[in-house]
PDB file of C-alpha atoms in Angstrom:
ATOM      1  CA  MET N   5      -0.119  -0.075  -0.020  1.00 38.00           C
ATOM      2  CA  THR N   6       1.252   3.563  -0.966  1.00 41.00           C
ATOM      3  CA  ASP N   7       1.738   6.334   1.212  1.00 41.00           C
ATOM      4  CA  THR N   8      -1.146   8.378  -0.511  1.00 41.00           C
ATOM      5  CA  GLN N   9      -3.273   5.360  -0.017  1.00 43.00           C
ATOM      6  CA  GLN N  10      -2.233   5.080   3.442  1.00 41.00           C
ATOM      7  CA  THR N  11      -3.624   8.774   3.877  1.00 53.00           C
ATOM      8  CA  ALA N  12      -6.753   8.273   2.387  1.00 53.00           C
ATOM      9  CA  ASP N  13      -7.606   5.438   4.146  1.00 67.00           C
ATOM     10  CA  GLN N  14      -6.943   7.327   7.395  1.00 82.00           C
ATOM     11  CA  PRO N  15      -9.725   8.733   9.284  1.00 92.00           C
ATOM     12  CA  LEU N  16      -9.745  12.872   9.696  1.00 96.00           C
ATOM     13  CA  LEU N  17     -10.677  12.495  13.143  1.00 97.00           C
ATOM     14  CA  SER N  18     -10.437   9.770  15.582  1.00 96.00           C
ATOM     15  CA  ALA N  19     -11.625   9.681  19.246  1.00 96.00           C
ATOM     16  CA  ARG N  20     -10.562   6.985  21.359  1.00 96.00           C
ATOM     17  CA  ASN N  21     -11.724   5.805  24.821  1.00 96.00           C
ATOM     18  CA  LEU N  22     -13.129   9.580  25.773  1.00 96.00           C
ATOM     19  CA  SER N  23     -14.521  10.059  29.323  1.00 96.00           C
ATOM     20  CA  VAL N  24     -15.560  13.019  31.127  1.00 95.00           C
ATOM     21  CA  ARG N  25     -16.182  13.481  34.504  1.00 94.00           C
ATOM     22  CA  PHE N  26     -17.464  16.450  36.229  1.00 93.00           C
ATOM     23  CA  GLY N  27     -17.319  15.691  39.900  1.00 89.00           C
ATOM     24  CA  GLY N  28     -19.629  12.541  40.462  1.00 88.00           C
ATOM     25  CA  VAL N  29     -21.247  12.786  37.397  1.00 91.00           C
ATOM     26  CA  LEU N  30     -19.666  10.846  34.307  1.00 93.00           C
ATOM     27  CA  ALA N  31     -20.832  12.745  31.356  1.00 95.00           C
ATOM     28  CA  VAL N  32     -18.798  10.717  28.680  1.00 95.00           C
ATOM     29  CA  ASN N  33     -17.639   6.927  29.489  1.00 95.00           C
ATOM     30  CA  ASN N  34     -15.278   5.581  27.138  1.00 96.00           C
ATOM     31  CA  VAL N  35     -16.717   6.648  23.887  1.00 96.00           C
ATOM     32  CA  SER N  36     -14.575   5.971  20.436  1.00 96.00           C
ATOM     33  CA  PHE N  37     -15.541   6.492  16.942  1.00 96.00           C
ATOM     34  CA  ASP N  38     -13.867   7.611  13.524  1.00 97.00           C
ATOM     35  CA  VAL N  39     -14.834  10.302  11.356  1.00 97.00           C
ATOM     36  CA  LYS N  40     -13.956   9.525   7.541  1.00 96.00           C
ATOM     37  CA  GLN N  41     -13.066  12.217   5.092  1.00 95.00           C
ATOM     38  CA  GLY N  42     -15.946  13.549   3.219  1.00 95.00           C
ATOM     39  CA  GLU N  43     -18.656  11.944   5.064  1.00 96.00           C
ATOM     40  CA  VAL N  44     -21.614  13.928   7.410  1.00 97.00           C
ATOM     41  CA  PHE N  45     -21.391  11.957  10.597  1.00 98.00           C
ATOM     42  CA  THR N  46     -24.223  12.476  12.891  1.00 97.00           C
ATOM     43  CA  LEU N  47     -24.453  11.973  16.742  1.00 96.00           C
ATOM     44  CA  ILE N  48     -27.912  11.364  18.108  1.00 94.00           C
ATOM     45  CA  GLY N  49     -29.578  10.874  21.162  1.00 91.00           C
ATOM     46  CA  PRO N  50     -32.007  12.143  24.172  1.00 88.00           C
ATOM     47  CA  ASN N  51     -31.198  15.305  25.917  1.00 87.00           C
ATOM     48  CA  GLY N  52     -28.341  14.903  28.501  1.00 86.00           C
ATOM     49  CA  ALA N  53     -26.524  11.702  26.207  1.00 89.00           C
ATOM     50  CA  GLY N  54     -23.197  13.798  26.192  1.00 91.00           C
ATOM     51  CA  LYS N  55     -23.492  14.786  22.567  1.00 93.00           C
ATOM     52  CA  THR N  56     -22.722  18.468  23.104  1.00 92.00           C
ATOM     53  CA  THR N  57     -20.063  17.375  25.694  1.00 94.00           C
ATOM     54  CA  LEU N  58     -18.206  15.527  22.847  1.00 95.00           C
ATOM     55  CA  PHE N  59     -18.125  18.747  20.656  1.00 93.00           C
ATOM     56  CA  ASN N  60     -16.745  20.394  23.785  1.00 94.00           C
ATOM     57  CA  LEU N  61     -14.074  17.985  23.730  1.00 95.00           C
ATOM     58  CA  ILE N  62     -13.030  18.449  20.294  1.00 95.00           C
ATOM     59  CA  SER N  63     -13.395  22.153  20.388  1.00 92.00           C
ATOM     60  CA  ARG N  64     -10.917  21.999  23.483  1.00 93.00           C
ATOM     61  CA  ILE N  65     -13.736  23.858  25.864  1.00 92.00           C
ATOM     62  CA  TYR N  66     -13.172  20.286  27.659  1.00 94.00           C
ATOM     63  CA  THR N  67     -10.448  18.420  28.507  1.00 94.00           C
ATOM     64  CA  PRO N  68     -11.079  14.362  28.666  1.00 95.00           C
ATOM     65  CA  THR N  69     -10.628  12.869  31.930  1.00 95.00           C
ATOM     66  CA  SER N  70      -9.152   9.900  29.664  1.00 96.00           C
ATOM     67  CA  GLY N  71      -8.778   8.992  26.017  1.00 96.00           C
ATOM     68  CA  GLU N  72      -7.557  11.083  23.384  1.00 95.00           C
ATOM     69  CA  ILE N  73      -8.683  12.806  20.251  1.00 96.00           C
ATOM     70  CA  ASP N  74      -6.656  12.866  16.916  1.00 96.00           C
ATOM     71  CA  TYR N  75      -7.160  15.044  13.999  1.00 96.00           C
ATOM     72  CA  MET N  76      -4.986  14.794  10.707  1.00 91.00           C
ATOM     73  CA  ARG N  77      -2.024  13.132  12.839  1.00 87.00           C
ATOM     74  CA  VAL N  78      -2.300  16.069  15.469  1.00 93.00           C
ATOM     75  CA  LYS N  79      -3.142  15.038  19.091  1.00 94.00           C
ATOM     76  CA  LEU N  80      -6.105  17.434  19.729  1.00 93.00           C
ATOM     77  CA  THR N  81      -5.928  16.783  23.399  1.00 89.00           C
ATOM     78  CA  ASP N  82      -2.646  18.458  23.539  1.00 91.00           C
ATOM     79  CA  GLN N  83      -3.467  21.841  21.610  1.00 92.00           C
ATOM     80  CA  PRO N  84      -4.855  24.793  23.320  1.00 91.00           C
ATOM     81  CA  PRO N  85      -8.500  26.212  22.362  1.00 90.00           C
ATOM     82  CA  HIS N  86      -7.237  29.173  20.393  1.00 88.00           C
ATOM     83  CA  LYS N  87      -5.466  27.125  17.963  1.00 89.00           C
ATOM     84  CA  ILE N  88      -8.338  24.650  17.008  1.00 92.00           C
ATOM     85  CA  ALA N  89      -9.424  26.919  14.012  1.00 89.00           C
ATOM     86  CA  ALA N  90      -6.234  27.489  12.625  1.00 89.00           C
ATOM     87  CA  LEU N  91      -6.085  23.392  12.301  1.00 93.00           C
ATOM     88  CA  GLY N  92      -8.925  23.439  10.027  1.00 94.00           C
ATOM     89  CA  ILE N  93     -11.843  23.091  12.609  1.00 95.00           C
ATOM     90  CA  ALA N  94     -14.929  25.459  12.580  1.00 94.00           C
ATOM     91  CA  ARG N  95     -18.033  25.071  14.638  1.00 93.00           C
ATOM     92  CA  THR N  96     -21.697  26.513  15.022  1.00 92.00           C
ATOM     93  CA  PHE N  97     -23.330  26.548  18.407  1.00 86.00           C
ATOM     94  CA  GLN N  98     -26.601  25.471  19.704  1.00 80.00           C
ATOM     95  CA  ASN N  99     -27.143  29.015  20.967  1.00 82.00           C
ATOM     96  CA  ILE N 100     -26.244  31.656  18.221  1.00 84.00           C
ATOM     97  CA  GLU N 101     -22.829  33.238  19.025  1.00 83.00           C
ATOM     98  CA  LEU N 102     -22.807  36.241  16.756  1.00 91.00           C
ATOM     99  CA  PHE N 103     -21.980  39.904  16.637  1.00 89.00           C
ATOM    100  CA  GLU N 104     -25.533  41.284  17.034  1.00 92.00           C
ATOM    101  CA  HIS N 105     -24.519  44.941  16.176  1.00 91.00           C
ATOM    102  CA  ALA N 106     -22.364  44.078  13.314  1.00 93.00           C
ATOM    103  CA  THR N 107     -23.469  43.421   9.506  1.00 94.00           C
ATOM    104  CA  VAL N 108     -23.875  40.009   8.304  1.00 94.00           C
ATOM    105  CA  LEU N 109     -20.543  40.887   6.294  1.00 93.00           C
ATOM    106  CA  HIS N 110     -18.535  41.698   9.026  1.00 93.00           C
ATOM    107  CA  ASN N 111     -19.478  38.699  11.332  1.00 92.00           C
ATOM    108  CA  LEU N 112     -18.335  36.629   8.148  1.00 93.00           C
ATOM    109  CA  LEU N 113     -15.013  38.640   7.730  1.00 89.00           C
ATOM    110  CA  ILE N 114     -14.216  37.846  11.514  1.00 87.00           C
ATOM    111  CA  GLY N 115     -14.269  34.407  10.793  1.00 82.00           C
ATOM    112  CA  ARG N 116     -11.493  34.966   7.925  1.00 80.00           C
ATOM    113  CA  HIS N 117      -9.160  36.162  10.823  1.00 75.00           C
ATOM    114  CA  THR N 118      -7.297  32.973  11.054  1.00 72.00           C
ATOM    115  CA  HIS N 119      -5.765  33.402   7.436  1.00 60.00           C
ATOM    116  CA  ARG N 120      -4.549  36.859   8.078  1.00 65.00           C
ATOM    117  CA  GLN N 121      -0.956  37.365   7.761  1.00 64.00           C
ATOM    118  CA  THR N 122      -0.375  41.085   8.295  1.00 61.00           C
ATOM    119  CA  GLY N 123       1.360  42.747  11.103  1.00 59.00           C
ATOM    120  CA  LEU N 124       0.158  45.508  13.495  1.00 61.00           C
ATOM    121  CA  TRP N 125       1.906  48.204  11.416  1.00 52.00           C
ATOM    122  CA  SER N 126       0.937  46.712   7.990  1.00 65.00           C
ATOM    123  CA  GLU N 127      -2.689  47.291   9.525  1.00 59.00           C
ATOM    124  CA  ILE N 128      -2.316  50.425  10.792  1.00 63.00           C
ATOM    125  CA  PHE N 129      -0.744  51.946   7.749  1.00 49.00           C
ATOM    126  CA  PHE N 130      -2.946  50.087   5.597  1.00 64.00           C
ATOM    127  CA  THR N 131      -0.098  49.127   3.544  1.00 67.00           C
ATOM    128  CA  GLY N 132      -0.148  47.404  -0.181  1.00 66.00           C
ATOM    129  CA  LYS N 133      -0.298  43.828   1.628  1.00 64.00           C
ATOM    130  CA  THR N 134      -3.045  44.748   3.961  1.00 62.00           C
ATOM    131  CA  ARG N 135      -5.188  45.935   1.025  1.00 65.00           C
ATOM    132  CA  ALA N 136      -4.549  42.749  -1.003  1.00 68.00           C
ATOM    133  CA  ALA N 137      -5.505  40.514   2.292  1.00 65.00           C
ATOM    134  CA  GLU N 138      -8.742  42.897   2.772  1.00 73.00           C
ATOM    135  CA  LEU N 139      -9.638  42.161  -0.872  1.00 70.00           C
ATOM    136  CA  GLN N 140      -9.006  38.526  -0.666  1.00 75.00           C
ATOM    137  CA  ALA N 141     -11.311  38.106   2.884  1.00 75.00           C
ATOM    138  CA  ARG N 142     -13.915  40.286   1.092  1.00 84.00           C
ATOM    139  CA  GLU N 143     -13.528  37.489  -1.649  1.00 84.00           C
ATOM    140  CA  LYS N 144     -14.055  34.793   0.191  1.00 89.00           C
ATOM    141  CA  ALA N 145     -16.847  36.011   2.561  1.00 90.00           C
ATOM    142  CA  GLU N 146     -18.834  37.124  -0.685  1.00 91.00           C
ATOM    143  CA  GLN N 147     -18.335  33.344  -2.013  1.00 92.00           C
ATOM    144  CA  VAL N 148     -20.043  32.126   0.885  1.00 93.00           C
ATOM    145  CA  ILE N 149     -22.851  34.792   0.835  1.00 94.00           C
ATOM    146  CA  ASP N 150     -23.632  33.464  -2.590  1.00 93.00           C
ATOM    147  CA  LEU N 151     -23.506  29.918  -1.648  1.00 92.00           C
ATOM    148  CA  LEU N 152     -25.809  30.176   1.222  1.00 94.00           C
ATOM    149  CA  ASP N 153     -28.082  32.976  -0.542  1.00 93.00           C
ATOM    150  CA  LEU N 154     -27.395  35.541   2.008  1.00 95.00           C
ATOM    151  CA  GLN N 155     -27.199  38.292  -0.578  1.00 94.00           C
ATOM    152  CA  HIS N 156     -30.229  40.084   0.617  1.00 95.00           C
ATOM    153  CA  HIS N 157     -28.753  40.577   4.257  1.00 96.00           C
ATOM    154  CA  ARG N 158     -25.140  41.157   3.320  1.00 92.00           C
ATOM    155  CA  ASP N 159     -25.327  44.727   5.071  1.00 94.00           C
ATOM    156  CA  SER N 160     -27.940  44.162   7.581  1.00 95.00           C
ATOM    157  CA  PHE N 161     -27.207  43.945  11.394  1.00 96.00           C
ATOM    158  CA  VAL N 162     -27.543  40.902  12.856  1.00 95.00           C
ATOM    159  CA  ALA N 163     -29.660  41.843  15.531  1.00 94.00           C
ATOM    160  CA  GLY N 164     -32.678  42.643  13.236  1.00 93.00           C
ATOM    161  CA  LEU N 165     -32.563  39.249  11.348  1.00 95.00           C
ATOM    162  CA  PRO N 166     -35.084  36.380  12.215  1.00 95.00           C
ATOM    163  CA  TYR N 167     -33.631  33.588  13.990  1.00 94.00           C
ATOM    164  CA  GLY N 168     -33.611  30.863  10.877  1.00 93.00           C
ATOM    165  CA  VAL N 169     -31.432  33.792   9.167  1.00 95.00           C
ATOM    166  CA  ARG N 170     -28.974  34.355  12.015  1.00 95.00           C
ATOM    167  CA  LYS N 171     -28.426  30.352  12.085  1.00 94.00           C
ATOM    168  CA  VAL N 172     -27.439  30.660   8.429  1.00 94.00           C
ATOM    169  CA  VAL N 173     -25.140  33.414   9.208  1.00 95.00           C
ATOM    170  CA  GLU N 174     -23.814  31.517  11.600  1.00 95.00           C
ATOM    171  CA  LEU N 175     -23.082  28.518   9.432  1.00 95.00           C
ATOM    172  CA  ALA N 176     -21.445  31.034   7.152  1.00 94.00           C
ATOM    173  CA  ARG N 177     -19.163  32.567   9.537  1.00 93.00           C
ATOM    174  CA  ALA N 178     -17.848  29.198  10.208  1.00 93.00           C
ATOM    175  CA  LEU N 179     -17.264  28.230   6.461  1.00 94.00           C
ATOM    176  CA  CYS N 180     -15.351  31.392   6.143  1.00 92.00           C
ATOM    177  CA  THR N 181     -12.617  29.856   8.085  1.00 91.00           C
ATOM    178  CA  GLU N 182     -12.059  27.327   5.303  1.00 92.00           C
ATOM    179  CA  PRO N 183     -12.450  24.453   7.313  1.00 94.00           C
ATOM    180  CA  ARG N 184     -11.713  20.833   6.711  1.00 96.00           C
ATOM    181  CA  LEU N 185     -13.906  19.615   9.612  1.00 97.00           C
ATOM    182  CA  LEU N 186     -17.384  21.177  10.385  1.00 97.00           C
ATOM    183  CA  LEU N 187     -18.943  21.033  13.518  1.00 97.00           C
ATOM    184  CA  LEU N 188     -22.551  21.551  13.441  1.00 96.00           C
ATOM    185  CA  ASP N 189     -24.392  21.575  16.980  1.00 94.00           C
ATOM    186  CA  GLU N 190     -28.068  21.151  16.402  1.00 93.00           C
ATOM    187  CA  PRO N 191     -28.179  23.221  12.934  1.00 94.00           C
ATOM    188  CA  SER N 192     -32.356  22.638  12.813  1.00 93.00           C
ATOM    189  CA  SER N 193     -32.828  23.898  16.246  1.00 92.00           C
ATOM    190  CA  GLY N 194     -35.539  26.584  16.232  1.00 91.00           C
ATOM    191  CA  LEU N 195     -35.940  26.346  12.277  1.00 93.00           C
ATOM    192  CA  ASN N 196     -39.317  25.554  10.641  1.00 94.00           C
ATOM    193  CA  VAL N 197     -39.822  22.827   8.003  1.00 94.00           C
ATOM    194  CA  GLU N 198     -38.878  24.822   5.083  1.00 94.00           C
ATOM    195  CA  GLU N 199     -35.678  26.334   6.778  1.00 94.00           C
ATOM    196  CA  THR N 200     -35.009  22.585   7.699  1.00 95.00           C
ATOM    197  CA  ASP N 201     -35.402  21.819   4.068  1.00 95.00           C
ATOM    198  CA  ASP N 202     -32.830  24.431   3.091  1.00 94.00           C
ATOM    199  CA  MET N 203     -30.340  23.401   5.943  1.00 95.00           C
ATOM    200  CA  ALA N 204     -30.239  19.773   4.711  1.00 96.00           C
ATOM    201  CA  PHE N 205     -29.589  21.153   0.825  1.00 95.00           C
ATOM    202  CA  TRP N 206     -26.686  23.535   2.038  1.00 94.00           C
ATOM    203  CA  ILE N 207     -24.953  20.696   4.273  1.00 96.00           C
ATOM    204  CA  GLN N 208     -25.241  18.654   1.300  1.00 95.00           C
ATOM    205  CA  ASP N 209     -23.454  21.080  -0.821  1.00 94.00           C
ATOM    206  CA  ILE N 210     -20.858  21.920   1.895  1.00 95.00           C
ATOM    207  CA  LYS N 211     -20.160  18.169   1.692  1.00 95.00           C
ATOM    208  CA  ASN N 212     -20.091  17.720  -2.126  1.00 94.00           C
ATOM    209  CA  GLU N 213     -19.075  21.026  -3.370  1.00 92.00           C
ATOM    210  CA  LEU N 214     -16.683  22.369  -1.065  1.00 92.00           C
ATOM    211  CA  GLY N 215     -15.226  18.748   0.182  1.00 94.00           C
ATOM    212  CA  ILE N 216     -15.821  19.753   3.787  1.00 96.00           C
ATOM    213  CA  THR N 217     -16.376  16.777   6.393  1.00 97.00           C
ATOM    214  CA  VAL N 218     -19.408  17.653   8.687  1.00 97.00           C
ATOM    215  CA  LEU N 219     -19.733  16.345  12.023  1.00 97.00           C
ATOM    216  CA  MET N 220     -23.192  16.972  13.373  1.00 96.00           C
ATOM    217  CA  VAL N 221     -25.307  16.730  16.447  1.00 95.00           C
ATOM    218  CA  GLU N 222     -28.870  16.851  15.412  1.00 94.00           C
ATOM    219  CA  HIS N 223     -32.344  15.754  16.936  1.00 91.00           C
ATOM    220  CA  ASP N 224     -34.388  16.177  13.892  1.00 93.00           C
ATOM    221  CA  MET N 225     -34.468  12.771  12.381  1.00 91.00           C
ATOM    222  CA  THR N 226     -35.342  13.881   9.227  1.00 93.00           C
ATOM    223  CA  LEU N 227     -32.833  15.982   8.679  1.00 95.00           C
ATOM    224  CA  VAL N 228     -30.450  13.191   9.804  1.00 95.00           C
ATOM    225  CA  SER N 229     -31.772  10.404   7.459  1.00 94.00           C
ATOM    226  CA  LYS N 230     -31.292  12.745   4.515  1.00 95.00           C
ATOM    227  CA  VAL N 231     -27.825  14.023   5.058  1.00 96.00           C
ATOM    228  CA  SER N 232     -26.137  11.670   7.100  1.00 96.00           C
ATOM    229  CA  ASP N 233     -23.545   8.995   5.771  1.00 97.00           C
ATOM    230  CA  ARG N 234     -23.112   7.387   9.250  1.00 97.00           C
ATOM    231  CA  VAL N 235     -24.990   8.018  12.767  1.00 96.00           C
ATOM    232  CA  LEU N 236     -23.765   7.322  16.276  1.00 96.00           C
ATOM    233  CA  ALA N 237     -26.381   7.138  18.959  1.00 95.00           C
ATOM    234  CA  MET N 238     -25.814   7.674  22.336  1.00 94.00           C
ATOM    235  CA  ASN N 239     -27.321   7.573  25.916  1.00 92.00           C
ATOM    236  CA  GLN N 240     -26.240   8.615  29.445  1.00 91.00           C
ATOM    237  CA  GLY N 241     -22.636   9.089  27.953  1.00 93.00           C
ATOM    238  CA  GLU N 242     -22.211   6.022  26.361  1.00 94.00           C
ATOM    239  CA  VAL N 243     -22.326   4.619  22.909  1.00 94.00           C
ATOM    240  CA  LEU N 244     -25.767   2.754  21.863  1.00 93.00           C
ATOM    241  CA  ALA N 245     -25.526   2.044  18.001  1.00 94.00           C
ATOM    242  CA  MET N 246     -23.091   3.091  15.188  1.00 95.00           C
ATOM    243  CA  GLY N 247     -24.142   2.515  11.299  1.00 95.00           C
ATOM    244  CA  THR N 248     -26.377   4.053   8.542  1.00 95.00           C
ATOM    245  CA  PRO N 249     -29.182   6.274   9.438  1.00 94.00           C
ATOM    246  CA  ARG N 250     -31.642   3.499   8.970  1.00 93.00           C
ATOM    247  CA  GLU N 251     -29.648   1.092  10.819  1.00 94.00           C
ATOM    248  CA  VAL N 252     -29.427   3.276  14.039  1.00 93.00           C
ATOM    249  CA  GLN N 253     -33.187   4.116  13.637  1.00 90.00           C
ATOM    250  CA  ASN N 254     -33.921   0.325  13.830  1.00 91.00           C
ATOM    251  CA  ASP N 255     -31.690  -0.510  16.668  1.00 91.00           C
ATOM    252  CA  PRO N 256     -33.838  -2.019  19.844  1.00 90.00           C
ATOM    253  CA  GLY N 257     -31.555  -0.071  22.486  1.00 88.00           C
ATOM    254  CA  VAL N 258     -32.227   3.204  20.277  1.00 89.00           C
ATOM    255  CA  ILE N 259     -35.710   2.831  20.223  1.00 87.00           C
ATOM    256  CA  GLU N 260     -35.885   1.944  24.162  1.00 86.00           C
ATOM    257  CA  ALA N 261     -33.737   4.918  24.618  1.00 81.00           C
ATOM    258  CA  TYR N 262     -35.928   7.315  23.025  1.00 77.00           C
ATOM    259  CA  LEU N 263     -39.248   5.934  23.630  1.00 69.00           C
ATOM    260  CA  GLY N 264     -38.862   3.827  26.498  1.00 67.00           C
ATOM    261  CA  SER N 265     -39.471  -0.135  26.687  1.00 58.00           C
ATOM    262  CA  ILE N 266     -42.618  -1.883  25.697  1.00 47.00           C
ATOM    263  CA  ASP N 267     -43.743  -2.180  29.434  1.00 52.00           C
ATOM    264  CA  ASP N 268     -42.982   1.524  29.876  1.00 45.00           C
ATOM    265  CA  VAL N 269     -45.103   2.493  27.015  1.00 41.00           C
ATOM    266  CA  SER N 270     -47.828   0.130  27.968  1.00 45.00           C
ATOM    267  CA  SER N 271     -48.081   1.626  31.748  1.00 45.00           C
ATOM    268  CA  LEU N 272     -48.740   4.969  30.135  1.00 40.00           C
ATOM    269  CA  ARG N 273     -52.261   3.634  28.405  1.00 48.00           C
ATOM    270  CA  ARG N 274     -55.360   4.259  30.484  1.00 52.00           C
ATOM    271  CA  PRO N 275     -57.721   1.275  30.646  1.00 56.00           C
ATOM    272  CA  TYR N 276     -60.586   1.452  28.292  1.00 49.00           C
ATOM    273  CA  GLN N 277     -63.652   2.639  29.887  1.00 57.00           C
ATOM    274  CA  ALA N 278     -66.840   2.489  27.985  1.00 54.00           C
ATOM    275  CA  PRO N 279     -68.731   5.793  27.723  1.00 54.00           C
ATOM    276  CA  ASP N 280     -72.006   6.509  29.632  1.00 57.00           C
ATOM    277  CA  LEU N 281     -74.332   6.656  27.028  1.00 54.00           C
ATOM    278  CA  ARG N 282     -77.163   7.552  29.740  1.00 59.00           C
ATOM    279  CA  GLY N 283     -78.524  11.066  28.904  1.00 55.00           C
ATOM    280  CA  GLY N 284     -80.723  13.343  31.004  1.00 51.00           C
ATOM    281  CA  ALA N 285     -80.269  15.029  34.283  1.00 48.00           C
ATOM    282  CA  GLN N 286     -78.781  13.042  37.499  1.00 45.00           C
TER     283      GLN N 286
END
């Protein structure tokens, strides 16, 4: 096998035996998975399953109690949080984190900061190198604006935009960092059906046209089924199942985690009582 083949066969991101303990709470327990280059890999599970905690581990917001994460032959667990974006990892958040009193374009340009190579004095005197960098940043931002149909909102302040548009702007800012791995934390949260369909379309374009690998946390199983190549289901910090969306949705353990056992569901049923058909006053 050649070096090129070995590189192609290696996962983009590999998590091994990850555990996180917060005091007496074991939030993630011995979780392992690989994310292949060019796929959409989705984490699902009930609230409190540990999905966002895994995202925080990859983003280096948290440090694992045990285990390690490798990304493109770099051990992420050895990296400080401020270097993650420069490594080619971008993230959106479940709760939108934008500069509300800046325009859409300015928010996107902030996403280009990892690619700036100009120094302080060059910025102060706005030298030719700085002007070239500004033009390049603007060009990349405009490409993302066109991709996500944000032309109408380019010069609008974020504070005045509908929630659904803000979600797209946060996605756009993440894309402006030109990531190799994009972490999407519940991208359909708060969106209506039409906006969720648009999000599915854009995720597919991000994968197919831009060649970006996507690691996603999501509750909307319709969106998960549309865009995911593989799914990992979690419950109470542990792995329940992994496979295609259909395989995971049909897994008995996953069904029980979401709906409860047959006995649990049966206990919720009220016993049938025939209606009183006698009319008139009592």
